[in-house]
């Protein structure tokens, strides 16, 4: 019987020691006409000092986990030169860092010999996977949970290898 997909509050609220997230797409579906990506494309940049203008419930969720002692790490495998969407992510990553995430970037060409899972994922406490499925255009196709030991091993090993090769956010520069 498949595991039910918990809410993000439930999933990250259940983490006791680690929560790692591997992102491998160069773009995720966004509204090109309105919203944060459209604003960014029009030249609007967030002011890191004006936390009230950009802090969202997600940041509280991460901050709460970190304050409980959970180490939250995010690694992004990206093509270079980076896509416009990756530039958008890069410019907003300071929000993840302020919330307590550790973030690294790995140029895709440096990942060719890593056995990577077919989907982005979160791995909670080295035992529980939340797969993030996407359509071809980057829209969410829902999540799926797994405790399959072989999949957990693949995700854990892939994440650690990506992490060891990746550049910390504060040192990663895009052209």
PDB file of C-alpha atoms in Angstrom:
ATOM      1  CA  UNK A   1       0.000   0.000   0.000  1.00  0.00           C
ATOM      2  CA  UNK A   2       1.486   3.387  -0.978  1.00  0.00           C
ATOM      3  CA  UNK A   3       2.318   5.826   1.786  1.00  0.00           C
ATOM      4  CA  UNK A   4       0.133   8.907   1.972  1.00  0.00           C
ATOM      5  CA  UNK A   5       1.831  12.188   1.151  1.00  0.00           C
ATOM      6  CA  UNK A   6       1.948  14.375   4.260  1.00  0.00           C
ATOM      7  CA  UNK A   7       1.691  18.137   4.210  1.00  0.00           C
ATOM      8  CA  UNK A   8       4.982  20.043   4.259  1.00  0.00           C
ATOM      9  CA  UNK A   9       4.235  21.009   7.867  1.00  0.00           C
ATOM     10  CA  UNK A  10       3.823  17.338   8.779  1.00  0.00           C
ATOM     11  CA  UNK A  11       6.837  16.177   6.777  1.00  0.00           C
ATOM     12  CA  UNK A  12       9.341  18.750   7.984  1.00  0.00           C
ATOM     13  CA  UNK A  13       7.726  18.749  11.411  1.00  0.00           C
ATOM     14  CA  UNK A  14       8.546  15.036  11.664  1.00  0.00           C
ATOM     15  CA  UNK A  15      12.252  15.536  10.900  1.00  0.00           C
ATOM     16  CA  UNK A  16      14.474  14.878  13.899  1.00  0.00           C
ATOM     17  CA  UNK A  17      18.020  15.211  12.580  1.00  0.00           C
ATOM     18  CA  UNK A  18      18.260  15.858   8.824  1.00  0.00           C
ATOM     19  CA  UNK A  19      16.236  17.051   5.864  1.00  0.00           C
ATOM     20  CA  UNK A  20      17.993  17.152   2.510  1.00  0.00           C
ATOM     21  CA  UNK A  21      16.579  18.346  -0.786  1.00  0.00           C
ATOM     22  CA  UNK A  22      18.022  17.664  -4.231  1.00  0.00           C
ATOM     23  CA  UNK A  23      16.819  19.822  -7.131  1.00  0.00           C
ATOM     24  CA  UNK A  24      17.829  18.871 -10.663  1.00  0.00           C
ATOM     25  CA  UNK A  25      15.642  20.900 -13.044  1.00  0.00           C
ATOM     26  CA  UNK A  26      16.716  24.088 -14.813  1.00  0.00           C
ATOM     27  CA  UNK A  27      13.185  25.470 -14.667  1.00  0.00           C
ATOM     28  CA  UNK A  28       9.990  24.911 -12.772  1.00  0.00           C
ATOM     29  CA  UNK A  29       6.601  26.126 -13.977  1.00  0.00           C
ATOM     30  CA  UNK A  30       5.974  29.741 -13.056  1.00  0.00           C
ATOM     31  CA  UNK A  31       3.610  32.424 -14.199  1.00  0.00           C
ATOM     32  CA  UNK A  32       5.546  34.495 -16.723  1.00  0.00           C
ATOM     33  CA  UNK A  33       2.837  37.171 -16.724  1.00  0.00           C
ATOM     34  CA  UNK A  34       2.399  37.902 -13.006  1.00  0.00           C
ATOM     35  CA  UNK A  35       3.866  36.976  -9.660  1.00  0.00           C
ATOM     36  CA  UNK A  36       7.391  36.846  -8.251  1.00  0.00           C
ATOM     37  CA  UNK A  37       9.113  35.579 -11.409  1.00  0.00           C
ATOM     38  CA  UNK A  38       7.430  38.200 -13.596  1.00  0.00           C
ATOM     39  CA  UNK A  39       8.345  40.888 -11.062  1.00  0.00           C
ATOM     40  CA  UNK A  40      11.944  39.669 -11.046  1.00  0.00           C
ATOM     41  CA  UNK A  41      12.045  39.671 -14.859  1.00  0.00           C
ATOM     42  CA  UNK A  42      10.828  43.288 -14.761  1.00  0.00           C
ATOM     43  CA  UNK A  43      13.814  44.199 -12.579  1.00  0.00           C
ATOM     44  CA  UNK A  44      12.336  44.029  -9.073  1.00  0.00           C
ATOM     45  CA  UNK A  45      14.806  42.683  -6.525  1.00  0.00           C
ATOM     46  CA  UNK A  46      14.015  41.775  -2.936  1.00  0.00           C
ATOM     47  CA  UNK A  47      15.738  43.704  -0.186  1.00  0.00           C
ATOM     48  CA  UNK A  48      17.343  41.224   2.223  1.00  0.00           C
ATOM     49  CA  UNK A  49      17.059  43.839   4.988  1.00  0.00           C
ATOM     50  CA  UNK A  50      13.263  44.080   4.535  1.00  0.00           C
ATOM     51  CA  UNK A  51      12.519  40.589   5.862  1.00  0.00           C
ATOM     52  CA  UNK A  52       8.838  41.362   6.436  1.00  0.00           C
ATOM     53  CA  UNK A  53       8.363  41.825   2.675  1.00  0.00           C
ATOM     54  CA  UNK A  54       9.566  38.359   1.679  1.00  0.00           C
ATOM     55  CA  UNK A  55       9.324  36.047   4.729  1.00  0.00           C
ATOM     56  CA  UNK A  56       6.719  33.368   4.082  1.00  0.00           C
ATOM     57  CA  UNK A  57       5.320  30.398   6.029  1.00  0.00           C
ATOM     58  CA  UNK A  58       7.872  28.159   4.269  1.00  0.00           C
ATOM     59  CA  UNK A  59      10.713  30.089   5.873  1.00  0.00           C
ATOM     60  CA  UNK A  60       9.095  29.690   9.305  1.00  0.00           C
ATOM     61  CA  UNK A  61       8.772  25.954   8.696  1.00  0.00           C
ATOM     62  CA  UNK A  62      12.493  25.683   7.852  1.00  0.00           C
ATOM     63  CA  UNK A  63      13.511  27.963  10.709  1.00  0.00           C
ATOM     64  CA  UNK A  64      11.446  25.929  13.192  1.00  0.00           C
ATOM     65  CA  UNK A  65      13.109  22.698  12.012  1.00  0.00           C
ATOM     66  CA  UNK A  66      16.592  24.216  12.269  1.00  0.00           C
ATOM     67  CA  UNK A  67      15.795  25.562  15.743  1.00  0.00           C
ATOM     68  CA  UNK A  68      14.851  21.986  16.766  1.00  0.00           C
ATOM     69  CA  UNK A  69      18.339  20.876  15.685  1.00  0.00           C
ATOM     70  CA  UNK A  70      17.467  19.561  12.215  1.00  0.00           C
ATOM     71  CA  UNK A  71      20.208  20.160   9.648  1.00  0.00           C
ATOM     72  CA  UNK A  72      18.468  21.299   6.452  1.00  0.00           C
ATOM     73  CA  UNK A  73      20.526  21.148   3.254  1.00  0.00           C
ATOM     74  CA  UNK A  74      19.527  21.929  -0.331  1.00  0.00           C
ATOM     75  CA  UNK A  75      21.653  21.079  -3.373  1.00  0.00           C
ATOM     76  CA  UNK A  76      20.889  22.264  -6.875  1.00  0.00           C
ATOM     77  CA  UNK A  77      22.324  20.614  -9.983  1.00  0.00           C
ATOM     78  CA  UNK A  78      22.291  23.289 -12.689  1.00  0.00           C
ATOM     79  CA  UNK A  79      23.241  23.611 -16.333  1.00  0.00           C
ATOM     80  CA  UNK A  80      25.703  26.365 -17.210  1.00  0.00           C
ATOM     81  CA  UNK A  81      25.292  28.947 -18.436  1.00  0.00           C
ATOM     82  CA  UNK A  82      22.334  28.980 -16.075  1.00  0.00           C
ATOM     83  CA  UNK A  83      18.747  29.405 -17.222  1.00  0.00           C
ATOM     84  CA  UNK A  84      16.793  32.560 -16.552  1.00  0.00           C
ATOM     85  CA  UNK A  85      14.792  30.664 -13.935  1.00  0.00           C
ATOM     86  CA  UNK A  86      17.979  29.511 -12.191  1.00  0.00           C
ATOM     87  CA  UNK A  87      19.101  33.155 -12.042  1.00  0.00           C
ATOM     88  CA  UNK A  88      15.783  33.937 -10.354  1.00  0.00           C
ATOM     89  CA  UNK A  89      16.326  31.108  -7.851  1.00  0.00           C
ATOM     90  CA  UNK A  90      19.887  32.232  -7.227  1.00  0.00           C
ATOM     91  CA  UNK A  91      18.805  35.803  -6.496  1.00  0.00           C
ATOM     92  CA  UNK A  92      16.236  34.573  -3.968  1.00  0.00           C
ATOM     93  CA  UNK A  93      18.359  31.933  -2.270  1.00  0.00           C
ATOM     94  CA  UNK A  94      19.345  34.375   0.454  1.00  0.00           C
ATOM     95  CA  UNK A  95      15.837  33.713   1.864  1.00  0.00           C
ATOM     96  CA  UNK A  96      16.602  29.995   2.256  1.00  0.00           C
ATOM     97  CA  UNK A  97      19.904  30.826   3.937  1.00  0.00           C
ATOM     98  CA  UNK A  98      18.306  33.301   6.355  1.00  0.00           C
ATOM     99  CA  UNK A  99      15.741  30.631   7.285  1.00  0.00           C
ATOM    100  CA  UNK A 100      18.619  28.287   8.166  1.00  0.00           C
ATOM    101  CA  UNK A 101      19.115  26.129   5.086  1.00  0.00           C
ATOM    102  CA  UNK A 102      22.578  25.304   3.852  1.00  0.00           C
ATOM    103  CA  UNK A 103      22.567  25.616   0.056  1.00  0.00           C
ATOM    104  CA  UNK A 104      25.045  24.466  -2.568  1.00  0.00           C
ATOM    105  CA  UNK A 105      25.172  24.548  -6.375  1.00  0.00           C
ATOM    106  CA  UNK A 106      26.692  21.884  -8.630  1.00  0.00           C
ATOM    107  CA  UNK A 107      27.311  22.564 -12.311  1.00  0.00           C
ATOM    108  CA  UNK A 108      25.642  19.694 -14.194  1.00  0.00           C
ATOM    109  CA  UNK A 109      28.825  18.842 -16.116  1.00  0.00           C
ATOM    110  CA  UNK A 110      30.429  17.909 -12.775  1.00  0.00           C
ATOM    111  CA  UNK A 111      27.629  15.417 -12.023  1.00  0.00           C
ATOM    112  CA  UNK A 112      27.904  13.189 -15.100  1.00  0.00           C
ATOM    113  CA  UNK A 113      29.349  10.248 -13.201  1.00  0.00           C
ATOM    114  CA  UNK A 114      26.931  10.428 -10.241  1.00  0.00           C
ATOM    115  CA  UNK A 115      24.025   7.968 -10.128  1.00  0.00           C
ATOM    116  CA  UNK A 116      21.164  10.429  -9.675  1.00  0.00           C
ATOM    117  CA  UNK A 117      17.531   9.518  -9.015  1.00  0.00           C
ATOM    118  CA  UNK A 118      15.060  10.334 -11.774  1.00  0.00           C
ATOM    119  CA  UNK A 119      13.235  12.956  -9.707  1.00  0.00           C
ATOM    120  CA  UNK A 120      13.869  15.770  -7.270  1.00  0.00           C
ATOM    121  CA  UNK A 121      13.397  14.646  -3.694  1.00  0.00           C
ATOM    122  CA  UNK A 122      13.461  15.393  -0.010  1.00  0.00           C
ATOM    123  CA  UNK A 123      15.086  12.785   2.244  1.00  0.00           C
ATOM    124  CA  UNK A 124      14.039  13.020   5.879  1.00  0.00           C
ATOM    125  CA  UNK A 125      16.276  11.541   8.575  1.00  0.00           C
ATOM    126  CA  UNK A 126      17.909   9.239   6.025  1.00  0.00           C
ATOM    127  CA  UNK A 127      14.830   7.014   5.962  1.00  0.00           C
ATOM    128  CA  UNK A 128      11.854   8.670   4.285  1.00  0.00           C
ATOM    129  CA  UNK A 129      11.752  10.032   0.712  1.00  0.00           C
ATOM    130  CA  UNK A 130       9.297  12.526  -0.679  1.00  0.00           C
ATOM    131  CA  UNK A 131       9.628  12.399  -4.453  1.00  0.00           C
ATOM    132  CA  UNK A 132       8.657  15.612  -6.246  1.00  0.00           C
ATOM    133  CA  UNK A 133       7.177  14.757  -9.637  1.00  0.00           C
ATOM    134  CA  UNK A 134       6.939  17.322 -12.445  1.00  0.00           C
ATOM    135  CA  UNK A 135       5.400  17.472 -15.887  1.00  0.00           C
ATOM    136  CA  UNK A 136       7.495  18.272 -18.952  1.00  0.00           C
ATOM    137  CA  UNK A 137       6.776  21.990 -18.591  1.00  0.00           C
ATOM    138  CA  UNK A 138       7.808  21.986 -14.933  1.00  0.00           C
ATOM    139  CA  UNK A 139       4.357  21.972 -13.337  1.00  0.00           C
ATOM    140  CA  UNK A 140       3.966  19.928 -10.198  1.00  0.00           C
ATOM    141  CA  UNK A 141       2.631  16.442 -10.842  1.00  0.00           C
ATOM    142  CA  UNK A 142       2.360  15.730  -7.128  1.00  0.00           C
ATOM    143  CA  UNK A 143       4.422  14.008  -4.542  1.00  0.00           C
ATOM    144  CA  UNK A 144       5.018  10.408  -3.648  1.00  0.00           C
ATOM    145  CA  UNK A 145       6.410   8.903  -0.460  1.00  0.00           C
ATOM    146  CA  UNK A 146       8.780   5.963  -0.151  1.00  0.00           C
ATOM    147  CA  UNK A 147      10.698   4.102   2.513  1.00  0.00           C
ATOM    148  CA  UNK A 148      12.118   1.629   0.003  1.00  0.00           C
ATOM    149  CA  UNK A 149      15.622   0.829   1.321  1.00  0.00           C
ATOM    150  CA  UNK A 150      17.219   0.737  -2.147  1.00  0.00           C
ATOM    151  CA  UNK A 151      15.702   4.103  -3.082  1.00  0.00           C
ATOM    152  CA  UNK A 152      16.700   5.608   0.275  1.00  0.00           C
ATOM    153  CA  UNK A 153      20.271   4.381  -0.284  1.00  0.00           C
ATOM    154  CA  UNK A 154      20.337   5.826  -3.829  1.00  0.00           C
ATOM    155  CA  UNK A 155      19.036   9.202  -2.650  1.00  0.00           C
ATOM    156  CA  UNK A 156      21.359   9.394   0.345  1.00  0.00           C
ATOM    157  CA  UNK A 157      24.442   8.482  -1.688  1.00  0.00           C
ATOM    158  CA  UNK A 158      23.505  10.763  -4.588  1.00  0.00           C
ATOM    159  CA  UNK A 159      22.845  13.702  -2.308  1.00  0.00           C
ATOM    160  CA  UNK A 160      26.106  13.294  -0.398  1.00  0.00           C
ATOM    161  CA  UNK A 161      28.117  13.008  -3.610  1.00  0.00           C
ATOM    162  CA  UNK A 162      26.456  16.089  -5.074  1.00  0.00           C
ATOM    163  CA  UNK A 163      26.980  17.945  -1.789  1.00  0.00           C
ATOM    164  CA  UNK A 164      30.668  17.047  -1.644  1.00  0.00           C
ATOM    165  CA  UNK A 165      31.261  18.425  -5.169  1.00  0.00           C
ATOM    166  CA  UNK A 166      28.934  21.413  -4.991  1.00  0.00           C
ATOM    167  CA  UNK A 167      29.891  25.015  -4.328  1.00  0.00           C
ATOM    168  CA  UNK A 168      28.454  26.714  -1.224  1.00  0.00           C
ATOM    169  CA  UNK A 169      25.934  29.387  -2.147  1.00  0.00           C
ATOM    170  CA  UNK A 170      28.095  32.228  -0.865  1.00  0.00           C
ATOM    171  CA  UNK A 171      30.919  31.132  -3.208  1.00  0.00           C
ATOM    172  CA  UNK A 172      28.893  30.195  -6.302  1.00  0.00           C
ATOM    173  CA  UNK A 173      28.879  32.918  -8.924  1.00  0.00           C
ATOM    174  CA  UNK A 174      26.776  33.089 -12.055  1.00  0.00           C
ATOM    175  CA  UNK A 175      27.666  35.142 -15.109  1.00  0.00           C
TER     176      UNK A 175
END
